[in-house]
Short mmCIF file of C-alpha atoms and ligand atoms in Angstrom, two decimals:
data_model
loop_
_atom_site.label_atom_id
_atom_site.label_comp_id
_atom_site.label_asym_id
_atom_site.label_seq_id
_atom_site.Cartn_x
_atom_site.Cartn_y
_atom_site.Cartn_z
CA MET A 22 18.34 15.48 -2.81
CA SER A 23 21.19 13.12 -2.03
CA THR A 24 23.75 11.93 -4.60
CA GLN A 25 22.67 9.24 -7.05
CA GLN A 26 24.27 6.43 -5.04
CA ASN A 27 22.48 7.49 -1.87
CA LYS A 28 19.09 8.33 -3.32
CA THR A 29 16.37 6.47 -1.52
CA VAL A 30 13.57 4.92 -3.49
CA GLY A 31 9.95 4.02 -2.78
CA TRP A 32 7.81 1.63 -4.82
CA ILE A 33 4.02 1.38 -5.00
CA GLY A 34 2.49 -1.70 -6.67
CA LEU A 35 4.14 -5.12 -6.72
CA GLY A 36 2.14 -6.96 -9.38
CA ASN A 37 3.46 -8.85 -12.40
CA MET A 38 5.50 -5.83 -13.47
CA GLY A 39 6.07 -3.85 -10.28
CA ALA A 40 7.71 -6.69 -8.35
CA PRO A 41 10.50 -7.46 -10.86
CA LEU A 42 11.09 -3.75 -11.54
CA ALA A 43 11.42 -2.92 -7.84
CA ALA A 44 13.78 -5.88 -7.55
CA ARG A 45 16.02 -4.31 -10.24
CA LEU A 46 16.37 -1.16 -8.11
CA VAL A 47 17.20 -3.20 -5.01
CA GLU A 48 19.76 -5.18 -7.00
CA ALA A 49 21.24 -1.93 -8.37
CA GLY A 50 21.94 -0.92 -4.75
CA TYR A 51 19.25 1.70 -4.14
CA PRO A 52 17.85 1.64 -0.60
CA THR A 53 14.28 0.74 -1.49
CA ALA A 54 11.04 0.77 0.50
CA VAL A 55 8.03 -0.96 -1.04
CA TRP A 56 4.28 -0.94 -0.50
CA ASN A 57 1.59 -3.17 -1.99
CA ARG A 58 -2.15 -3.23 -1.29
CA THR A 59 -1.99 -7.01 -0.87
CA ALA A 60 0.78 -6.97 1.72
CA SER A 61 2.01 -10.55 1.19
CA LYS A 62 3.30 -9.67 -2.31
CA ALA A 63 6.02 -7.59 -0.64
CA ASP A 64 7.60 -10.65 1.02
CA PRO A 65 9.89 -11.61 -1.90
CA LEU A 66 11.13 -8.01 -2.09
CA ALA A 67 11.83 -7.97 1.65
CA ALA A 68 13.83 -11.17 1.17
CA LYS A 69 15.95 -9.32 -1.40
CA GLY A 70 16.65 -6.48 1.05
CA ALA A 71 13.83 -3.97 0.54
CA THR A 72 12.06 -2.50 3.53
CA VAL A 73 8.29 -2.81 3.60
CA ALA A 74 6.17 0.26 4.27
CA ALA A 75 2.89 -0.15 6.14
CA THR A 76 1.25 2.73 4.27
CA ILE A 77 1.72 4.55 0.97
CA ARG A 78 2.42 7.75 2.88
CA GLU A 79 5.43 6.27 4.65
CA LEU A 80 7.06 6.39 1.21
CA GLY A 81 6.84 10.18 1.31
CA ALA A 82 10.16 10.13 3.16
CA GLN A 83 11.98 8.63 0.13
CA ASP A 84 13.72 10.80 -2.51
CA VAL A 85 12.06 9.18 -5.51
CA VAL A 86 8.84 7.15 -5.48
CA PHE A 87 7.88 4.89 -8.41
CA SER A 88 4.38 3.54 -9.04
CA MET A 89 3.18 0.60 -11.12
CA VAL A 90 -0.55 -0.01 -10.71
CA SER A 91 -3.25 -1.29 -13.03
CA THR A 92 -5.43 1.53 -14.33
CA SER A 93 -5.87 5.30 -14.44
CA ALA A 94 -8.34 5.13 -11.52
CA ASP A 95 -5.84 3.11 -9.49
CA LEU A 96 -3.07 5.62 -10.10
CA GLU A 97 -5.36 8.44 -9.02
CA GLN A 98 -6.20 6.49 -5.88
CA VAL A 99 -2.63 5.77 -4.79
CA MET A 100 -1.54 9.33 -5.55
CA LEU A 101 -4.54 11.54 -4.78
CA ASP A 102 -6.82 9.75 -2.33
CA PRO A 103 -7.50 12.28 0.49
CA GLU A 104 -6.94 9.67 3.22
CA LEU A 105 -4.25 7.40 1.72
CA GLY A 106 -2.63 9.09 -1.26
CA LEU A 107 1.08 9.77 -1.58
CA LEU A 108 0.58 13.35 -2.77
CA THR A 109 -1.97 14.24 -0.11
CA GLY A 110 0.24 13.31 2.85
CA ASP A 111 2.33 15.60 5.07
CA SER A 112 5.61 14.40 3.67
CA VAL A 113 6.13 14.07 -0.08
CA PRO A 114 9.07 12.82 -2.16
CA ALA A 115 11.09 15.12 -4.44
CA ILE A 116 10.17 13.08 -7.52
CA VAL A 117 7.39 10.66 -8.49
CA VAL A 118 7.93 8.37 -11.49
CA ASP A 119 4.90 6.50 -12.75
CA CYS A 120 5.41 3.40 -14.92
CA SER A 121 1.75 2.31 -15.27
CA THR A 122 -0.06 2.45 -18.62
CA VAL A 123 -2.65 5.18 -17.97
CA SER A 124 -4.51 7.90 -19.84
CA VAL A 125 -3.09 11.28 -20.74
CA GLU A 126 -5.85 12.93 -18.66
CA THR A 127 -4.95 11.02 -15.50
CA SER A 128 -1.25 11.60 -16.05
CA ARG A 129 -1.86 15.34 -16.40
CA LYS A 130 -4.10 15.41 -13.33
CA VAL A 131 -1.51 13.66 -11.18
CA ARG A 132 1.27 15.84 -12.62
CA GLU A 133 -0.63 19.00 -11.67
CA ALA A 134 -1.30 17.69 -8.16
CA ALA A 135 2.37 16.77 -7.80
CA GLU A 136 3.59 20.16 -9.01
CA ALA A 137 1.23 21.89 -6.58
CA ARG A 138 3.23 20.15 -3.85
CA ASN A 139 6.58 20.99 -5.50
CA VAL A 140 6.99 17.37 -6.51
CA ARG A 141 8.43 16.62 -9.98
CA PHE A 142 6.31 14.06 -11.84
CA PHE A 143 7.80 11.91 -14.56
CA ALA A 144 6.08 9.38 -16.86
CA ALA A 145 7.98 6.18 -17.62
CA PRO A 146 5.68 3.44 -18.95
CA VAL A 147 7.33 0.25 -20.15
CA SER A 148 7.28 -2.47 -22.81
CA GLY A 149 7.94 -6.09 -21.87
CA ASN A 150 6.65 -8.52 -19.25
CA GLY A 151 8.05 -9.58 -15.88
CA LYS A 152 10.29 -12.20 -17.45
CA VAL A 153 11.59 -9.62 -19.90
CA VAL A 154 12.50 -7.46 -16.89
CA ALA A 155 14.33 -10.36 -15.25
CA ALA A 156 16.22 -10.97 -18.51
CA GLY A 157 17.34 -7.32 -18.63
CA LYS A 158 15.46 -6.69 -21.91
CA LEU A 159 12.79 -4.20 -20.87
CA SER A 160 12.22 -1.00 -22.86
CA VAL A 161 11.07 2.23 -21.23
CA VAL A 162 9.50 5.28 -22.88
CA CYS A 163 9.71 8.51 -20.86
CA SER A 164 8.33 12.01 -20.87
CA GLY A 165 8.40 15.04 -18.61
CA ASP A 166 10.86 17.72 -17.67
CA GLU A 167 14.31 17.00 -19.13
CA GLY A 168 16.12 18.00 -15.94
CA THR A 169 14.02 15.50 -14.00
CA PHE A 170 14.87 12.87 -16.62
CA GLU A 171 18.57 13.37 -15.98
CA LEU A 172 18.00 12.93 -12.23
CA VAL A 173 16.09 9.65 -12.54
CA ARG A 174 17.77 8.30 -15.66
CA PRO A 175 20.27 5.98 -13.87
CA MET A 176 17.38 4.39 -11.96
CA ILE A 177 15.29 3.92 -15.07
CA GLU A 178 18.28 2.58 -16.98
CA SER A 179 18.62 -0.13 -14.34
CA PHE A 180 15.26 -1.53 -15.57
CA GLY A 181 16.53 -2.95 -18.83
CA ARG A 182 18.00 -2.45 -22.26
CA SER A 183 16.55 0.80 -23.62
CA VAL A 184 15.22 4.12 -22.40
CA THR A 185 13.61 6.43 -24.98
CA TYR A 186 12.89 10.03 -23.98
CA VAL A 187 10.06 11.40 -26.16
CA GLY A 188 9.57 14.92 -24.81
CA ASP A 189 7.58 16.96 -22.34
CA GLY A 190 4.38 16.22 -20.50
CA GLU A 191 2.36 13.14 -21.31
CA ALA A 192 3.93 12.17 -24.67
CA ALA A 193 5.18 8.86 -23.28
CA ARG A 194 1.64 7.84 -22.38
CA LEU A 195 0.57 8.10 -26.00
CA VAL A 196 3.61 6.26 -27.32
CA LYS A 197 3.09 3.43 -24.85
CA ILE A 198 -0.64 3.11 -25.56
CA TYR A 199 -0.05 3.06 -29.33
CA HIS A 200 2.65 0.45 -28.88
CA ASN A 201 0.12 -1.80 -27.14
CA LEU A 202 -2.33 -1.48 -30.03
CA LEU A 203 0.39 -3.01 -32.18
CA LEU A 204 0.96 -5.68 -29.52
CA GLY A 205 -2.69 -6.78 -29.67
CA ILE A 206 -2.91 -6.65 -33.46
CA TYR A 207 0.34 -8.57 -33.88
CA THR A 208 -0.87 -11.22 -31.44
CA GLN A 209 -4.18 -11.57 -33.27
CA ALA A 210 -2.36 -11.89 -36.61
CA LEU A 211 -0.14 -14.60 -35.14
CA ALA A 212 -3.18 -16.40 -33.72
CA GLU A 213 -4.95 -16.39 -37.09
CA ILE A 214 -2.05 -17.75 -39.12
CA LEU A 215 -1.26 -20.40 -36.50
CA VAL A 216 -4.85 -21.64 -36.60
CA LEU A 217 -4.75 -21.57 -40.41
CA GLY A 218 -1.51 -23.54 -40.25
CA GLN A 219 -3.09 -26.06 -37.93
CA LYS A 220 -6.10 -26.60 -40.18
CA SER A 221 -3.91 -26.88 -43.27
CA GLY A 222 -1.58 -29.38 -41.66
CA VAL A 223 1.40 -27.30 -40.47
CA LYS A 224 2.67 -27.47 -36.91
CA ARG A 225 2.61 -24.29 -34.86
CA GLU A 226 6.20 -25.01 -33.86
CA ALA A 227 7.26 -24.93 -37.51
CA VAL A 228 5.42 -21.67 -38.23
CA MET A 229 6.85 -19.97 -35.14
CA GLU A 230 10.38 -21.20 -35.78
CA PHE A 231 10.36 -19.76 -39.29
CA ILE A 232 8.83 -16.45 -38.15
CA ASN A 233 11.37 -16.13 -35.35
CA ASN A 234 14.19 -16.66 -37.85
CA SER A 235 12.73 -14.25 -40.38
CA VAL A 236 12.44 -10.48 -40.71
CA MET A 237 8.94 -10.79 -39.19
CA GLY A 238 10.30 -12.23 -35.96
CA CYS A 239 11.11 -10.17 -32.88
CA ILE A 240 11.78 -10.51 -29.17
CA PHE A 241 8.00 -10.65 -28.68
CA SER A 242 7.31 -13.44 -31.19
CA GLN A 243 10.17 -15.40 -29.65
CA TYR A 244 8.99 -15.04 -26.07
CA LYS A 245 5.41 -15.86 -26.96
CA THR A 246 6.50 -19.05 -28.72
CA PRO A 247 5.94 -21.37 -25.69
CA ALA A 248 2.43 -19.91 -25.35
CA MET A 249 1.62 -20.35 -29.02
CA VAL A 250 3.14 -23.83 -29.38
CA ASN A 251 2.72 -25.44 -25.96
CA LEU A 252 -0.29 -23.41 -24.79
CA ASP A 253 1.50 -22.02 -21.75
CA PHE A 254 -0.92 -19.26 -20.73
CA HIS A 255 0.46 -18.49 -17.29
CA PRO A 256 -0.43 -14.78 -17.07
CA THR A 257 2.26 -12.25 -17.85
CA PHE A 258 -0.26 -9.64 -19.05
CA THR A 259 -4.01 -10.16 -18.93
CA PRO A 260 -6.61 -9.46 -21.63
CA VAL A 261 -8.35 -7.16 -19.13
CA LEU A 262 -5.30 -4.86 -19.05
CA LEU A 263 -4.88 -5.12 -22.83
CA ARG A 264 -8.53 -4.15 -23.35
CA LYS A 265 -7.88 -1.11 -21.15
CA ASP A 266 -5.04 -0.10 -23.47
CA PHE A 267 -7.19 -0.55 -26.59
CA ASP A 268 -9.86 1.61 -24.99
CA LEU A 269 -7.26 4.28 -24.19
CA GLY A 270 -5.95 4.15 -27.76
CA LEU A 271 -9.38 4.21 -29.37
CA THR A 272 -10.40 7.17 -27.21
CA GLU A 273 -7.48 9.07 -28.76
CA ALA A 274 -8.45 7.81 -32.23
CA ARG A 275 -11.99 9.14 -31.82
CA LYS A 276 -10.73 12.41 -30.38
CA HIS A 277 -8.54 12.94 -33.45
CA GLU A 278 -10.95 11.38 -35.97
CA VAL A 279 -8.52 8.71 -37.10
CA PRO A 280 -10.27 5.62 -38.44
CA MET A 281 -8.63 2.46 -37.06
CA PRO A 282 -10.69 -0.45 -38.40
CA ILE A 283 -8.23 -3.20 -37.49
CA THR A 284 -7.68 -1.73 -34.02
CA ASN A 285 -11.43 -1.54 -33.37
CA LEU A 286 -11.91 -5.14 -34.43
CA THR A 287 -8.98 -6.37 -32.37
CA ARG A 288 -10.33 -4.56 -29.31
CA ASP A 289 -13.49 -6.65 -29.53
CA ILE A 290 -11.52 -9.85 -30.10
CA VAL A 291 -9.59 -9.09 -26.89
CA GLU A 292 -12.95 -8.59 -25.20
CA SER A 293 -14.20 -11.90 -26.57
CA SER A 294 -11.22 -13.65 -24.98
CA ILE A 295 -12.47 -12.27 -21.65
CA GLY A 296 -15.96 -13.58 -22.50
CA HIS A 297 -14.45 -17.00 -23.20
CA GLY A 298 -13.27 -17.08 -19.57
CA PHE A 299 -9.63 -16.10 -20.03
CA ALA A 300 -9.72 -12.87 -17.96
CA LYS A 301 -7.04 -14.09 -15.57
CA ASP A 302 -4.92 -15.91 -18.14
CA ASP A 303 -2.35 -14.48 -20.48
CA PHE A 304 -3.69 -12.42 -23.37
CA ALA A 305 -2.07 -14.92 -25.75
CA THR A 306 -5.26 -16.93 -25.16
CA MET A 307 -6.41 -14.92 -28.19
CA LEU A 308 -5.01 -18.00 -29.97
CA LEU A 309 -7.66 -20.20 -28.34
CA VAL A 310 -10.41 -17.79 -29.39
CA ALA A 311 -9.14 -17.86 -32.99
CA ALA A 312 -9.16 -21.67 -32.84
CA ALA A 313 -12.69 -21.76 -31.42
CA ASN A 314 -13.84 -19.42 -34.20
CA ALA A 315 -12.40 -21.90 -36.70
CA GLY A 316 -14.19 -24.76 -34.97
CA ILE A 317 -11.10 -26.51 -33.63
CA GLU A 318 -9.63 -27.15 -30.22
CA LEU A 319 -5.88 -26.88 -29.84
CA THR A 320 -3.65 -29.13 -27.78
CA SER A 321 -0.09 -28.56 -26.65
CA GLU A 322 2.55 -29.68 -29.13
CA ASN A 323 4.85 -30.40 -26.16
CA ALA A 324 7.70 -29.10 -28.26
CA ASP A 325 11.15 -28.13 -27.07
CA VAL A 326 10.78 -24.40 -27.71
CA THR A 327 12.32 -21.47 -25.88
CA ASP A 328 11.16 -17.96 -25.00
CA GLY A 329 14.69 -16.69 -25.68
CA LEU A 330 14.72 -14.78 -22.40
CA ASP A 331 17.96 -16.06 -21.00
CA VAL A 332 19.00 -13.91 -18.06
CA GLU A 333 21.88 -11.64 -19.08
P1 NAP B 4 -1.02 -6.67 -12.02
O1 NAP B 4 -0.13 -7.85 -12.00
O2 NAP B 4 -2.47 -6.86 -12.05
O3 NAP B 4 -0.61 -5.73 -10.78
C1 NAP B 4 -1.31 -4.56 -10.50
C2 NAP B 4 -0.71 -3.90 -9.29
O4 NAP B 4 -1.43 -2.70 -9.00
C3 NAP B 4 -0.80 -4.76 -8.02
O5 NAP B 4 0.32 -4.49 -7.22
C4 NAP B 4 -2.08 -4.25 -7.38
O6 NAP B 4 -2.18 -4.49 -6.00
C5 NAP B 4 -1.93 -2.77 -7.66
N1 NAP B 4 -3.19 -2.04 -7.59
C6 NAP B 4 -4.21 -2.11 -8.47
N2 NAP B 4 -5.21 -1.29 -8.08
C7 NAP B 4 -4.79 -0.69 -6.94
C8 NAP B 4 -5.38 0.26 -6.07
N3 NAP B 4 -6.59 0.79 -6.32
N4 NAP B 4 -4.68 0.63 -4.98
C9 NAP B 4 -3.45 0.13 -4.74
N5 NAP B 4 -2.84 -0.77 -5.53
C10 NAP B 4 -3.51 -1.18 -6.62
O7 NAP B 4 -0.69 -5.74 -13.29
P2 NAP B 4 0.69 -5.59 -14.07
O8 NAP B 4 0.70 -6.59 -15.18
O9 NAP B 4 1.81 -5.51 -13.10
O10 NAP B 4 0.43 -4.18 -14.76
C11 NAP B 4 0.65 -2.96 -14.05
C12 NAP B 4 0.66 -1.83 -15.08
O11 NAP B 4 1.71 -2.06 -16.01
C13 NAP B 4 -0.63 -1.73 -15.91
O12 NAP B 4 -0.92 -0.39 -16.18
C14 NAP B 4 -0.25 -2.48 -17.19
O13 NAP B 4 -1.03 -2.07 -18.29
C15 NAP B 4 1.20 -2.11 -17.32
N6 NAP B 4 2.06 -3.04 -18.07
C16 NAP B 4 1.98 -4.39 -17.85
C17 NAP B 4 2.83 -5.24 -18.56
C18 NAP B 4 2.80 -6.73 -18.39
O14 NAP B 4 3.36 -7.46 -19.25
N7 NAP B 4 2.22 -7.28 -17.33
C19 NAP B 4 3.77 -4.72 -19.45
C20 NAP B 4 3.85 -3.32 -19.60
C21 NAP B 4 2.99 -2.51 -18.91
P3 NAP B 4 -2.71 -5.91 -5.45
O15 NAP B 4 -1.54 -6.83 -5.52
O16 NAP B 4 -3.19 -5.65 -4.10
O17 NAP B 4 -3.83 -6.34 -6.38
#
């Protein structure tokens, strides 16, 4: 493989997360080739200097190929499909790094297929949305061979503010999935107290401002403030993808016989937000479901609130 500065990079999947992450690599100076199933989504990357591959397999010529697709089945398709897959082509990269949130089983299956082709496979799922990436505040959790980590670490560090290595194999998948259970539960808790505030005469802006200034506040509560106060539900992460993560987490819970009553309930609340017609909106629409359950309809407070994601 070439030196770090000259390593060439491939990217599969330019959705809400993949596009800004690939852009970070381009901006860090890596010669980057990108592919997306819906070809038009590659245009903004091409404008930034990436080359656009016509097929996934063209990326086999790159040193390191990253992937960021929706589900376990999608990762298996882009990697293992006999006609189209990266790892079933004639030419394969030295390293594949997958950033999607997928199951341990799929991760292991793809790792084994990669290793059978002498390709190192590294798991690097992430926490944060596309705007968090743009603001340089993304967190990455990684697992796999430590030597591979050292090779790809500068690339992964270009994604954001923290990289946490948690060990061999698929450990990062579990950490990421469990993190998203907390994400859903935290969001539901916020939704409930905001609706309670509303019904008891307290503005959502006031509740969120105090939480953000308190020990209970965090980067997440701050960046969801425009959604919670002004009902800005432009999708950063959909309830369909969050439901997938709850299902992945609850599969582990059942496997290990760990009762998770709040997690089970929240999973169904996420599902009910899909039933309410919010499948393509942001998952923060859980607020609207909580309001509907309380028999009220929310309106925007049109308040001057910030997501706190100033670009660094
Ligand atoms: P998204 O906006 O829906 O994008 C999904 C991407 O995967 C698109 O590029 C899509 O291509 C591609 N894709 C899906 N199925 C495919 C298939 N069978 N073959 C080829 N390409 C396929 O989703 P996202 O929000 O970026 O999420 C991607 C992953 O990151 C998910 O695992 C999610 O759980 C995780 N994640 C998301 C966030 C977030 O805040 N959004 C944060 C952390 C982690 P098309 O454009 O053609 O549809």
